[in-house]
Structures are given as structure tokens and as C-alpha cells.
mmCIF file of C-alpha atoms in Angstrom:
data_model
loop_
_atom_site.group_PDB
_atom_site.id
_atom_site.type_symbol
_atom_site.label_atom_id
_atom_site.label_comp_id
_atom_site.label_asym_id
_atom_site.label_seq_id
_atom_site.Cartn_x
_atom_site.Cartn_y
_atom_site.Cartn_z
ATOM 1 C CA MET N 1 27.443 23.837 -15.101
ATOM 2 C CA ALA N 2 29.933 21.770 -13.142
ATOM 3 C CA THR N 3 33.394 21.026 -14.363
ATOM 4 C CA TRP N 4 33.703 17.510 -13.071
ATOM 5 C CA GLU N 5 36.988 15.964 -12.039
ATOM 6 C CA LYS N 6 38.515 13.896 -14.847
ATOM 7 C CA ASP N 7 39.374 10.221 -14.604
ATOM 8 C CA ASN N 8 41.549 8.306 -17.059
ATOM 9 C CA ILE N 9 39.835 4.996 -17.775
ATOM 10 C CA THR N 10 40.492 1.955 -19.946
ATOM 11 C CA ILE N 11 37.469 1.135 -22.095
ATOM 12 C CA LYS N 12 36.391 -2.219 -23.492
ATOM 13 C CA ASN N 13 38.660 -2.124 -26.559
ATOM 14 C CA GLY N 14 41.719 -1.438 -24.383
ATOM 15 C CA GLN N 15 41.941 2.235 -25.301
ATOM 16 C CA GLN N 16 42.622 4.783 -22.579
ATOM 17 C CA VAL N 17 40.285 7.780 -22.562
ATOM 18 C CA SER N 18 39.489 10.728 -20.325
ATOM 19 C CA ALA N 19 36.107 10.552 -18.597
ATOM 20 C CA MET N 20 34.156 13.006 -16.482
ATOM 21 C CA ALA N 21 33.758 11.705 -12.930
ATOM 22 C CA PRO N 22 30.580 13.215 -11.426
ATOM 23 C CA ILE N 23 29.693 13.100 -7.748
ATOM 24 C CA ILE N 24 25.925 13.309 -8.378
ATOM 25 C CA VAL N 25 24.333 11.353 -11.227
ATOM 26 C CA SER N 26 20.879 11.861 -12.746
ATOM 27 C CA ALA N 27 19.375 8.680 -14.220
ATOM 28 C CA SER N 28 17.635 10.152 -16.110
ATOM 29 C CA ARG N 29 15.670 13.091 -17.492
ATOM 30 C CA SER N 30 16.212 11.762 -21.023
ATOM 31 C CA THR N 31 14.830 8.229 -20.725
ATOM 32 C CA ASP N 32 13.423 5.785 -18.183
ATOM 33 C CA ILE N 33 16.554 3.993 -17.001
ATOM 34 C CA PRO N 34 14.929 2.252 -13.989
ATOM 35 C CA ALA N 35 12.086 0.788 -16.087
ATOM 36 C CA PHE N 36 14.049 -0.402 -19.119
ATOM 37 C CA TYR N 37 17.771 -0.124 -18.470
ATOM 38 C CA SER N 38 18.271 -1.027 -14.784
ATOM 39 C CA ASP N 39 20.369 -4.102 -15.561
ATOM 40 C CA TRP N 40 22.454 -2.105 -18.042
ATOM 41 C CA PHE N 41 23.006 0.755 -15.609
ATOM 42 C CA PHE N 42 24.054 -1.395 -12.674
ATOM 43 C CA HIS N 43 26.328 -3.432 -14.923
ATOM 44 C CA ARG N 44 27.973 -0.208 -16.108
ATOM 45 C CA LEU N 45 28.188 0.987 -12.498
ATOM 46 C CA SER N 46 30.020 -2.207 -11.558
ATOM 47 C CA GLU N 47 32.279 -1.812 -14.619
ATOM 48 C CA GLY N 48 33.038 1.719 -13.467
ATOM 49 C CA TYR N 49 32.003 3.719 -16.512
ATOM 50 C CA SER N 50 29.520 4.199 -19.337
ATOM 51 C CA ALA N 51 29.470 6.156 -22.585
ATOM 52 C CA TRP N 52 27.103 8.970 -23.423
ATOM 53 C CA LYS N 53 26.240 10.875 -26.579
ATOM 54 C CA ASN N 54 25.592 14.598 -26.478
ATOM 55 C CA PRO N 55 22.012 15.125 -27.780
ATOM 56 C CA PHE N 56 22.949 18.383 -29.513
ATOM 57 C CA ASN N 57 26.136 17.513 -31.389
ATOM 58 C CA GLY N 58 26.300 13.698 -31.216
ATOM 59 C CA THR N 59 29.739 13.732 -29.606
ATOM 60 C CA LYS N 60 30.520 10.578 -27.631
ATOM 61 C CA SER N 61 32.013 11.038 -24.192
ATOM 62 C CA TYR N 62 32.614 8.873 -21.159
ATOM 63 C CA VAL N 63 31.347 8.972 -17.601
ATOM 64 C CA SER N 64 33.379 7.416 -14.798
ATOM 65 C CA TYR N 65 31.558 6.332 -11.649
ATOM 66 C CA LYS N 66 34.717 6.397 -9.577
ATOM 67 C CA ASN N 67 33.568 9.400 -7.516
ATOM 68 C CA THR N 68 29.791 8.889 -7.619
ATOM 69 C CA ARG N 69 28.237 9.354 -4.197
ATOM 70 C CA PHE N 70 24.557 9.969 -5.000
ATOM 71 C CA ILE N 71 22.067 9.043 -7.753
ATOM 72 C CA VAL N 72 18.684 10.596 -8.491
ATOM 73 C CA PHE N 73 16.458 8.188 -10.426
ATOM 74 C CA TRP N 74 13.512 9.281 -12.586
ATOM 75 C CA SER N 75 10.917 6.718 -13.643
ATOM 76 C CA LYS N 76 7.330 5.729 -14.440
ATOM 77 C CA ASN N 77 8.099 2.158 -13.409
ATOM 78 C CA PRO N 78 11.009 1.881 -10.970
ATOM 79 C CA ARG N 79 10.102 -1.647 -9.847
ATOM 80 C CA PRO N 80 13.223 -3.159 -11.525
ATOM 81 C CA LEU N 81 15.324 -1.063 -9.124
ATOM 82 C CA LEU N 82 14.199 -3.171 -6.188
ATOM 83 C CA GLN N 83 16.615 -5.971 -7.040
ATOM 84 C CA HIS N 84 19.549 -3.545 -7.330
ATOM 85 C CA LEU N 85 19.184 -1.213 -4.352
ATOM 86 C CA ASP N 86 21.341 -3.368 -2.081
ATOM 87 C CA PHE N 87 24.189 -2.867 -4.585
ATOM 88 C CA LEU N 88 24.058 0.869 -3.867
ATOM 89 C CA LYS N 89 23.871 0.307 -0.114
ATOM 90 C CA GLU N 90 26.932 -1.945 -0.188
ATOM 91 C CA ARG N 91 28.880 0.815 -1.929
ATOM 92 C CA ASN N 92 27.529 3.626 0.267
ATOM 93 C CA ILE N 93 25.962 5.380 -2.722
ATOM 94 C CA GLY N 94 22.825 7.275 -1.753
ATOM 95 C CA CYS N 95 19.723 7.710 -3.874
ATOM 96 C CA TYR N 96 16.183 8.907 -4.119
ATOM 97 C CA ILE N 97 13.512 8.381 -6.781
ATOM 98 C CA GLN N 98 11.421 10.876 -8.717
ATOM 99 C CA TYR N 99 8.454 8.583 -9.408
ATOM 100 C CA THR N 100 6.077 9.857 -12.113
ATOM 101 C CA LEU N 101 2.746 8.317 -11.191
ATOM 102 C CA ASN N 102 0.055 9.711 -13.492
ATOM 103 C CA ASP N 103 -3.410 8.424 -14.329
ATOM 104 C CA TYR N 104 -4.184 8.696 -18.028
ATOM 105 C CA GLU N 105 -5.373 5.094 -18.374
ATOM 106 C CA LYS N 106 -8.872 5.924 -19.632
ATOM 107 C CA GLU N 107 -7.508 8.397 -22.188
ATOM 108 C CA GLY N 108 -4.700 6.105 -23.392
ATOM 109 C CA LEU N 109 -2.010 8.787 -23.155
ATOM 110 C CA GLU N 110 0.471 6.377 -21.556
ATOM 111 C CA ARG N 111 -0.241 3.058 -23.234
ATOM 112 C CA GLY N 112 3.190 1.649 -22.448
ATOM 113 C CA VAL N 113 3.139 2.076 -18.669
ATOM 114 C CA ARG N 114 2.095 -0.599 -16.212
ATOM 115 C CA PRO N 115 -1.482 -0.618 -14.774
ATOM 116 C CA LEU N 116 -2.090 2.084 -12.167
ATOM 117 C CA THR N 117 -2.777 -0.423 -9.374
ATOM 118 C CA GLU N 118 0.600 -2.074 -10.011
ATOM 119 C CA ARG N 119 2.403 1.273 -10.106
ATOM 120 C CA ILE N 120 0.921 2.288 -6.767
ATOM 121 C CA GLU N 121 1.959 -1.073 -5.318
ATOM 122 C CA THR N 122 5.480 -0.463 -6.638
ATOM 123 C CA PHE N 123 5.527 2.944 -4.958
ATOM 124 C CA LYS N 124 4.724 1.371 -1.605
ATOM 125 C CA LEU N 125 7.303 -1.402 -2.053
ATOM 126 C CA LEU N 126 9.986 1.183 -2.748
ATOM 127 C CA VAL N 127 8.989 3.208 0.303
ATOM 128 C CA ASP N 128 9.140 0.068 2.443
ATOM 129 C CA LYS N 129 12.667 -0.477 1.133
ATOM 130 C CA LEU N 130 14.006 3.095 1.128
ATOM 131 C CA GLY N 131 11.769 5.255 3.331
ATOM 132 C CA ALA N 132 9.111 7.846 2.473
ATOM 133 C CA GLY N 133 11.581 10.713 2.015
ATOM 134 C CA ARG N 134 13.366 8.870 -0.788
ATOM 135 C CA VAL N 135 10.346 8.325 -3.052
ATOM 136 C CA ILE N 136 8.776 11.499 -4.447
ATOM 137 C CA TRP N 137 5.414 11.468 -6.202
ATOM 138 C CA ARG N 138 5.224 13.330 -9.506
ATOM 139 C CA PHE N 139 1.985 13.848 -11.417
ATOM 140 C CA ASP N 140 3.761 15.244 -14.437
ATOM 141 C CA PRO N 141 2.576 16.693 -16.719
ATOM 142 C CA MET N 142 -0.941 17.870 -16.006
ATOM 143 C CA ILE N 143 -2.518 17.727 -19.464
ATOM 144 C CA LEU N 144 -5.740 19.417 -20.547
ATOM 145 C CA THR N 145 -7.595 17.996 -23.558
ATOM 146 C CA GLU N 146 -11.160 18.063 -24.849
ATOM 147 C CA GLY N 147 -11.759 15.078 -22.572
ATOM 148 C CA ILE N 148 -9.705 16.134 -19.531
ATOM 149 C CA SER N 149 -10.734 19.238 -17.571
ATOM 150 C CA VAL N 150 -9.184 20.854 -14.492
ATOM 151 C CA ASP N 151 -11.721 19.048 -12.301
ATOM 152 C CA ASP N 152 -10.990 15.741 -14.044
ATOM 153 C CA LEU N 153 -7.320 16.132 -13.169
ATOM 154 C CA LEU N 154 -8.170 16.866 -9.544
ATOM 155 C CA VAL N 155 -10.236 13.656 -9.370
ATOM 156 C CA LYS N 156 -7.285 11.709 -10.747
ATOM 157 C CA VAL N 157 -4.921 13.331 -8.251
ATOM 158 C CA GLN N 158 -7.283 12.606 -5.356
ATOM 159 C CA ASN N 159 -7.525 8.930 -6.277
ATOM 160 C CA ILE N 160 -3.750 8.504 -6.210
ATOM 161 C CA GLY N 161 -3.144 10.892 -3.302
ATOM 162 C CA ASP N 162 -5.535 9.001 -1.043
ATOM 163 C CA GLN N 163 -3.575 5.811 -1.707
ATOM 164 C CA LEU N 164 -0.161 7.443 -1.172
ATOM 165 C CA LYS N 165 -1.073 9.193 2.085
ATOM 166 C CA GLY N 166 1.720 8.454 4.541
ATOM 167 C CA TYR N 167 3.968 7.041 1.828
ATOM 168 C CA THR N 168 5.649 10.222 0.591
ATOM 169 C CA GLU N 169 6.606 13.673 1.775
ATOM 170 C CA LYS N 170 6.103 15.504 -1.510
ATOM 171 C CA MET N 171 3.946 15.797 -4.620
ATOM 172 C CA VAL N 172 5.443 17.538 -7.665
ATOM 173 C CA PHE N 173 3.526 18.559 -10.780
ATOM 174 C CA SER N 174 3.829 20.675 -13.897
ATOM 175 C CA TYR N 175 1.336 22.243 -16.270
ATOM 176 C CA ALA N 176 1.806 20.871 -19.795
ATOM 177 C CA ASP N 177 3.333 23.779 -21.728
ATOM 178 C CA ILE N 178 2.825 22.228 -25.134
ATOM 179 C CA LEU N 179 3.628 25.101 -27.464
ATOM 180 C CA SER N 180 7.067 25.544 -25.885
ATOM 181 C CA TYR N 181 8.106 21.965 -26.702
ATOM 182 C CA CYS N 182 8.222 21.183 -30.409
ATOM 183 C CA LYS N 183 8.465 17.406 -29.866
ATOM 184 C CA VAL N 184 5.479 17.370 -27.515
ATOM 185 C CA LYS N 185 3.336 19.436 -29.864
ATOM 186 C CA ALA N 186 4.329 17.315 -32.875
ATOM 187 C CA ASN N 187 3.694 14.034 -31.056
ATOM 188 C CA LEU N 188 0.274 15.088 -29.764
ATOM 189 C CA GLU N 189 -0.817 16.317 -33.176
ATOM 190 C CA LYS N 190 0.541 13.209 -34.887
ATOM 191 C CA ASN N 191 -1.430 11.058 -32.450
ATOM 192 C CA ASN N 192 -4.614 13.142 -32.842
ATOM 193 C CA ILE N 193 -4.746 14.236 -29.193
ATOM 194 C CA PRO N 194 -6.951 17.387 -28.919
ATOM 195 C CA TYR N 195 -4.840 19.237 -26.347
ATOM 196 C CA HIS N 196 -5.553 22.587 -24.706
ATOM 197 C CA GLU N 197 -2.991 25.068 -23.397
ATOM 198 C CA TRP N 198 -3.328 26.085 -19.757
ATOM 199 C CA THR N 199 -4.418 29.653 -19.052
ATOM 200 C CA GLU N 200 -3.047 31.415 -15.990
ATOM 201 C CA ASP N 201 -6.540 31.472 -14.466
ATOM 202 C CA GLN N 202 -6.789 27.692 -14.852
ATOM 203 C CA MET N 203 -3.357 27.247 -13.265
ATOM 204 C CA VAL N 204 -4.373 29.342 -10.255
ATOM 205 C CA LEU N 205 -7.712 27.537 -9.925
ATOM 206 C CA PHE N 206 -5.997 24.144 -10.015
ATOM 207 C CA ALA N 207 -3.405 25.266 -7.444
ATOM 208 C CA HIS N 208 -6.108 26.602 -5.116
ATOM 209 C CA LYS N 209 -8.170 23.403 -5.277
ATOM 210 C CA LEU N 210 -5.137 21.116 -4.966
ATOM 211 C CA SER N 211 -3.894 22.986 -1.907
ATOM 212 C CA ALA N 212 -7.323 22.768 -0.267
ATOM 213 C CA MET N 213 -7.528 19.046 -1.060
ATOM 214 C CA ASN N 214 -4.088 18.460 0.455
ATOM 215 C CA LYS N 215 -5.217 20.015 3.742
ATOM 216 C CA GLU N 216 -8.776 18.732 3.887
ATOM 217 C CA LEU N 217 -7.836 15.126 3.132
ATOM 218 C CA GLY N 218 -4.934 15.195 5.561
ATOM 219 C CA TRP N 219 -2.278 14.277 3.007
ATOM 220 C CA ASN N 220 0.073 17.017 4.231
ATOM 221 C CA PHE N 221 2.290 16.614 1.176
ATOM 222 C CA ASN N 222 4.805 19.324 0.384
ATOM 223 C CA LEU N 223 3.465 20.631 -2.937
ATOM 224 C CA ALA N 224 5.762 21.939 -5.650
ATOM 225 C CA THR N 225 5.806 22.762 -9.351
ATOM 226 C CA CYS N 226 8.544 21.661 -11.745
ATOM 227 C CA GLY N 227 10.032 24.292 -14.071
ATOM 228 C CA GLU N 228 7.040 26.623 -13.845
ATOM 229 C CA LYS N 229 7.207 30.421 -14.072
ATOM 230 C CA ILE N 230 3.912 31.035 -12.291
ATOM 231 C CA ASP N 231 4.158 32.028 -8.623
ATOM 232 C CA ILE N 232 1.561 30.166 -6.547
ATOM 233 C CA LYS N 233 3.314 30.333 -3.172
ATOM 234 C CA LYS N 234 0.183 31.849 -1.617
ATOM 235 C CA TYR N 235 -1.318 28.355 -1.924
ATOM 236 C CA GLY N 236 1.706 26.777 -0.272
ATOM 237 C CA ILE N 237 3.073 25.504 -3.592
ATOM 238 C CA LEU N 238 6.782 26.154 -4.110
ATOM 239 C CA HIS N 239 9.148 25.831 -7.065
ATOM 240 C CA ASN N 240 10.632 22.352 -6.904
ATOM 241 C CA ARG N 241 14.257 21.246 -6.916
ATOM 242 C CA CYS N 242 14.194 17.823 -8.533
ATOM 243 C CA ILE N 243 17.943 17.460 -7.966
ATOM 244 C CA ASP N 244 17.717 18.933 -4.499
ATOM 245 C CA GLY N 245 20.840 19.781 -2.514
ATOM 246 C CA ASP N 246 18.909 20.102 0.740
ATOM 247 C CA LEU N 247 17.190 16.733 0.346
ATOM 248 C CA ILE N 248 20.469 15.072 -0.613
ATOM 249 C CA THR N 249 22.020 16.529 2.543
ATOM 250 C CA ARG N 250 19.138 15.333 4.708
ATOM 251 C CA LEU N 251 19.528 11.809 3.325
ATOM 252 C CA ALA N 252 23.324 11.582 3.143
ATOM 253 C CA TRP N 253 24.702 14.103 5.624
ATOM 254 C CA GLN N 254 27.120 11.562 7.065
ATOM 255 C CA ASP N 255 28.867 11.166 3.677
ATOM 256 C CA LYS N 256 31.826 13.517 4.137
ATOM 257 C CA ALA N 257 33.017 13.333 0.516
ATOM 258 C CA LEU N 258 29.562 14.293 -0.725
ATOM 259 C CA MET N 259 29.188 17.096 1.813
ATOM 260 C CA ASP N 260 32.634 18.455 0.926
ATOM 261 C CA PHE N 261 31.679 18.500 -2.761
ATOM 262 C CA MET N 262 28.418 20.315 -1.996
ATOM 263 C CA LYS N 263 30.236 22.645 0.422
ATOM 264 C CA VAL N 264 27.768 21.766 3.162
ATOM 265 C CA LYS N 265 28.983 22.154 6.725
ATOM 266 C CA VAL N 266 27.215 19.884 9.211
ATOM 267 C CA GLU N 267 27.243 21.372 12.714
ATOM 268 C CA ASN N 268 26.287 20.256 16.197
ATOM 269 C CA VAL N 269 23.179 21.907 17.622
ATOM 270 C CA PRO N 270 24.357 24.386 20.291
ATOM 271 C CA THR N 271 23.688 23.702 23.950
ATOM 272 C CA PRO N 272 20.481 25.468 25.048
ATOM 273 C CA SER N 273 20.861 28.772 26.884
ATOM 274 C CA LEU N 274 19.907 29.310 30.520
ATOM 275 C CA PHE N 275 16.388 30.055 29.306
ATOM 276 C CA GLY N 276 16.130 26.732 27.452
ATOM 277 C CA GLU N 277 16.393 28.294 24.018
ATOM 278 C CA THR N 278 18.596 26.992 21.215
ATOM 279 C CA GLU N 279 19.764 29.595 18.741
ATOM 280 C CA LEU N 280 20.285 28.392 15.181
ATOM 281 C CA PRO N 281 21.324 30.518 12.201
ATOM 282 C CA GLU N 282 18.821 31.593 9.574
ATOM 283 C CA GLY N 283 18.154 28.836 7.021
ATOM 284 C CA ALA N 284 19.215 26.067 9.410
ATOM 285 C CA ILE N 285 17.757 22.613 8.711
ATOM 286 C CA LEU N 286 17.760 20.072 11.523
ATOM 287 C CA LEU N 287 19.324 16.635 11.100
ATOM 288 C CA PRO N 288 19.273 13.521 13.309
ATOM 289 C CA HIS N 289 21.427 13.211 16.437
ATOM 290 C CA ASN N 290 21.441 16.951 17.222
ATOM 291 C CA HIS N 291 23.026 18.113 14.005
ATOM 292 C CA TYR N 292 22.009 20.798 11.532
ATOM 293 C CA PHE N 293 23.157 22.451 8.315
ATOM 294 C CA VAL N 294 22.459 25.721 6.583
ATOM 295 C CA SER N 295 20.957 25.462 3.098
ATOM 296 C CA ILE N 296 23.320 26.596 0.355
ATOM 297 C CA HIS N 297 21.486 24.957 -2.559
ATOM 298 C CA LYS N 298 22.710 26.420 -5.847
ATOM 299 C CA LYS N 299 20.859 26.180 -9.144
ATOM 300 C CA ASP N 300 22.539 24.563 -12.161
ATOM 301 C CA VAL N 301 22.783 27.489 -14.589
ATOM 302 C CA GLY N 302 22.801 25.027 -17.495
ATOM 303 C CA GLN N 303 19.164 24.060 -16.867
ATOM 304 C CA ARG N 304 15.961 25.819 -17.981
ATOM 305 C CA PRO N 305 15.303 29.313 -16.530
ATOM 306 C CA PHE N 306 12.699 28.118 -14.012
ATOM 307 C CA CYS N 307 14.390 24.821 -13.144
ATOM 308 C CA GLU N 308 15.785 24.907 -9.609
ATOM 309 C CA CYS N 309 17.883 21.717 -9.831
ATOM 310 C CA MET N 310 21.465 21.710 -8.586
ATOM 311 C CA THR N 311 24.252 20.404 -10.788
ATOM 312 C CA SER N 312 24.346 16.721 -11.678
ATOM 313 C CA LYS N 313 25.439 14.607 -14.637
ATOM 314 C CA ASP N 314 22.571 13.086 -16.601
ATOM 315 C CA ILE N 315 23.616 9.797 -18.209
ATOM 316 C CA GLY N 316 20.534 9.001 -20.309
ATOM 317 C CA GLU N 317 19.907 9.460 -24.035
ATOM 318 C CA TYR N 318 16.879 10.720 -25.926
ATOM 319 C CA ASN N 319 14.910 8.484 -28.332
ATOM 320 C CA THR N 320 15.305 5.418 -26.118
ATOM 321 C CA CYS N 321 12.130 5.231 -24.001
ATOM 322 C CA PRO N 322 9.677 2.439 -24.985
ATOM 323 C CA HIS N 323 6.873 3.757 -22.769
ATOM 324 C CA LEU N 324 5.800 5.602 -25.958
ATOM 325 C CA CYS N 325 3.612 8.144 -24.159
ATOM 326 C CA GLU N 326 1.571 10.208 -26.606
ATOM 327 C CA TYR N 327 2.915 13.524 -25.259
ATOM 328 C CA CYS N 328 6.578 12.461 -25.003
ATOM 329 C CA TYR N 329 9.263 15.171 -25.098
ATOM 330 C CA ALA N 330 12.180 12.710 -25.177
ATOM 331 C CA ASN N 331 11.340 10.706 -28.313
ATOM 332 C CA THR N 332 11.302 12.263 -31.758
ATOM 333 C CA THR N 333 9.241 9.329 -33.032
ATOM 334 C CA LYS N 334 7.973 6.113 -31.490
ATOM 335 C CA GLN N 335 9.744 4.059 -34.154
ATOM 336 C CA THR N 336 13.124 5.592 -33.347
ATOM 337 C CA ALA N 337 12.682 4.694 -29.679
ATOM 338 C CA ILE N 338 11.608 1.150 -30.556
ATOM 339 C CA ASP N 339 14.587 0.696 -32.891
ATOM 340 C CA ASN N 340 17.017 1.847 -30.203
ATOM 341 C CA TRP N 341 15.349 -0.393 -27.606
ATOM 342 C CA LYS N 342 15.705 -3.412 -29.904
ATOM 343 C CA ARG N 343 19.356 -2.566 -30.516
ATOM 344 C CA HIS N 344 19.918 -2.350 -26.769
ATOM 345 C CA GLN N 345 18.391 -5.799 -26.259
ATOM 346 C CA GLN N 346 20.900 -7.253 -28.702
ATOM 347 C CA ASN N 347 23.813 -5.716 -26.777
ATOM 348 C CA LYS N 348 22.687 -5.260 -23.172
ATOM 349 C CA GLU N 349 26.158 -4.717 -21.752
ATOM 350 C CA SER N 350 27.189 -2.088 -24.289
ATOM 351 C CA GLU N 351 28.976 1.044 -23.088
ATOM 352 C CA THR N 352 25.982 3.062 -24.318
ATOM 353 C CA ILE N 353 22.255 2.625 -23.742
ATOM 354 C CA THR N 354 21.615 2.258 -27.471
ATOM 355 C CA GLY N 355 24.224 -0.432 -28.046
ATOM 356 C CA LYS N 356 25.958 1.747 -30.651
#
């Protein structure tokens, strides 16, 4: 895990405190900041800091945005970001969006999300604003129940994929590993959802059919799994990097401070030889204007074993997402999330998401 540079800040009550000052911010794995807390986040960004509570020990700490150069957003409804993206552009802060766009409308597994047609429209609006490389489609998680089979999921994926063709470079998915997540298992059982665990044979079958669909329908998405042990590279499906050093470099390679932090060296493409060939080192990734870099993406050792993300600072908090999805891993109970959301609404400019 990164040891971020420290910044001494003055908080609202006039007290001086030490804050971590991350270069790359994740907003957020723990809650849907774009959907419900966009105004709060951008207010805190303009104030220069926010407060955060450790989910394991409850310790309050502070995050300074003094050095922030890049933000990765995670959301099921990032439409509220549209009114704030110019703020990032003005401050030369880069971003991309992990957009979870599932279809469990008929089954009622995501009762709190916006209608699918609206979410697809939002996806396209964001791409028009940011570009296809900055909006990544996630169908996450893939859930099997008594009413949802492997083929049912493929139909759902095809419906969305056909509409997103040309609007994104990548589709990311995960197989719902319910027994490994106590909160997910408890929430599904509490809500009487008859879930099934994936077998390895089902995972391989799904991967095979998804890969074929991607080619046959001309989507040409880069396919990747999130946090999965299973190796399905033979179907062209790689392990994803949701906080991806290579993608960040592709999008923000002209940001010297960010490149220095990531230890990425941007080079000029060599002049072709007499035979018209250009020799580039192994692992070289081309950039605009005859530049390239060599991938040196490094996994954050503080993440799950099969998570390939690089180091970032997540600034969200659990038990704060009012989407209230039946399978949620981030809320202990729906009521806790609702209570925290109500508290936030009473104190929208608080240092913390919860208003505490």
C-alpha cells in the first residue's frame, strides 16, 4: 500500500491536522459517490480536503486533495457527474468512470437504480463528454438464481452490448462469489433471493459464449474479469485492472507530476531504420504524437489476492449507498444506509459523507 505524502491542513473548526495527500483517488468502491454524493465530493474537492473513517477500526482520518492528479469514479448512475466534469478539466485533474450497467429490472435485484433506458442514455452522454476510453462498462456481478440462468445473463448482456457498441473500449464482469462475502450472503437470504453459486464449468461456458458474442456481433470490446481466480485467457478474457496504471497513462501522459509519481517514462518513438522499421522495447504502448511508454503497472498489495488494481486512495464509506441492491456487499443493512443518507442530507457540506 502507498505511503502518501502528508499535508498539514486546517479543518473547519480551526484545528490543524495531518492529512494524507494522494495522487490517485478512488471514488469509490465503498459507495456510489457519483450518484448520491457528487455535490458533496466536488464541494470537498474545492475545499481541499475531506474526512474518512476506517471501516475496520472506525478511526477518523483526513484526505487532502492538494496533490490529486487523477480520479477513478465508480457508479451505477454517474449522470450527476456531468455538471461537475468541467471543474476537473479546469484544474487539470484527469478521470475515468467504471460504470456498472446491469439489467436486473425484471428480477428486482436493483430496485433503487434508474431505469435501464435512462442509464444507457447516461452512458452515451458521458462518452460524448469524455470519450469512449474514459467510460468503462461493467456488468457486475453476474448473478445466478432460480430465475436467472447462464443463457439469461447472456441475453441481458447482448441487449446492453448492442446499444453500447462503439461507445466503450471495454466490458468488465465478475461471477457472484456469494459464499465468500458474508454481507452479500446475508442480504440475499434476508431478501429471499434464491441464489446459486457458479461452478467452474458454468464460468467457462459463459466466457466461451460471451467471447463468441463479442466477435460475432462486432462489439470488439476488450473483455476482462474483476477479482476472479479463474483463468479464461484462451477466450480472450483477461484479469482486469480497475485502477489501471496503463489506462491512466494513456489518458494523462502529458501530466508530468502524475507520470513522475507512477514512475512512467514517456519516450519519443525512434526514427525508422533504413528498412522502414521502428524498433520499440517489449511492453511498449503507443501514445499520440509519436510517443510511447513501457508498462510498469504494479498491483496494490493491500487489495484482494486476484485484484490487479494499482494503488489509490478510496474516499468512500460503507453503509451509505441508497441504491439498496438486494445483493449489496457495501451495506450491512438497508436501514443503516438509509439513516446515513438522511443524515448526509441534513449536513451536505460535512467533512464526511455521513455528516458525522
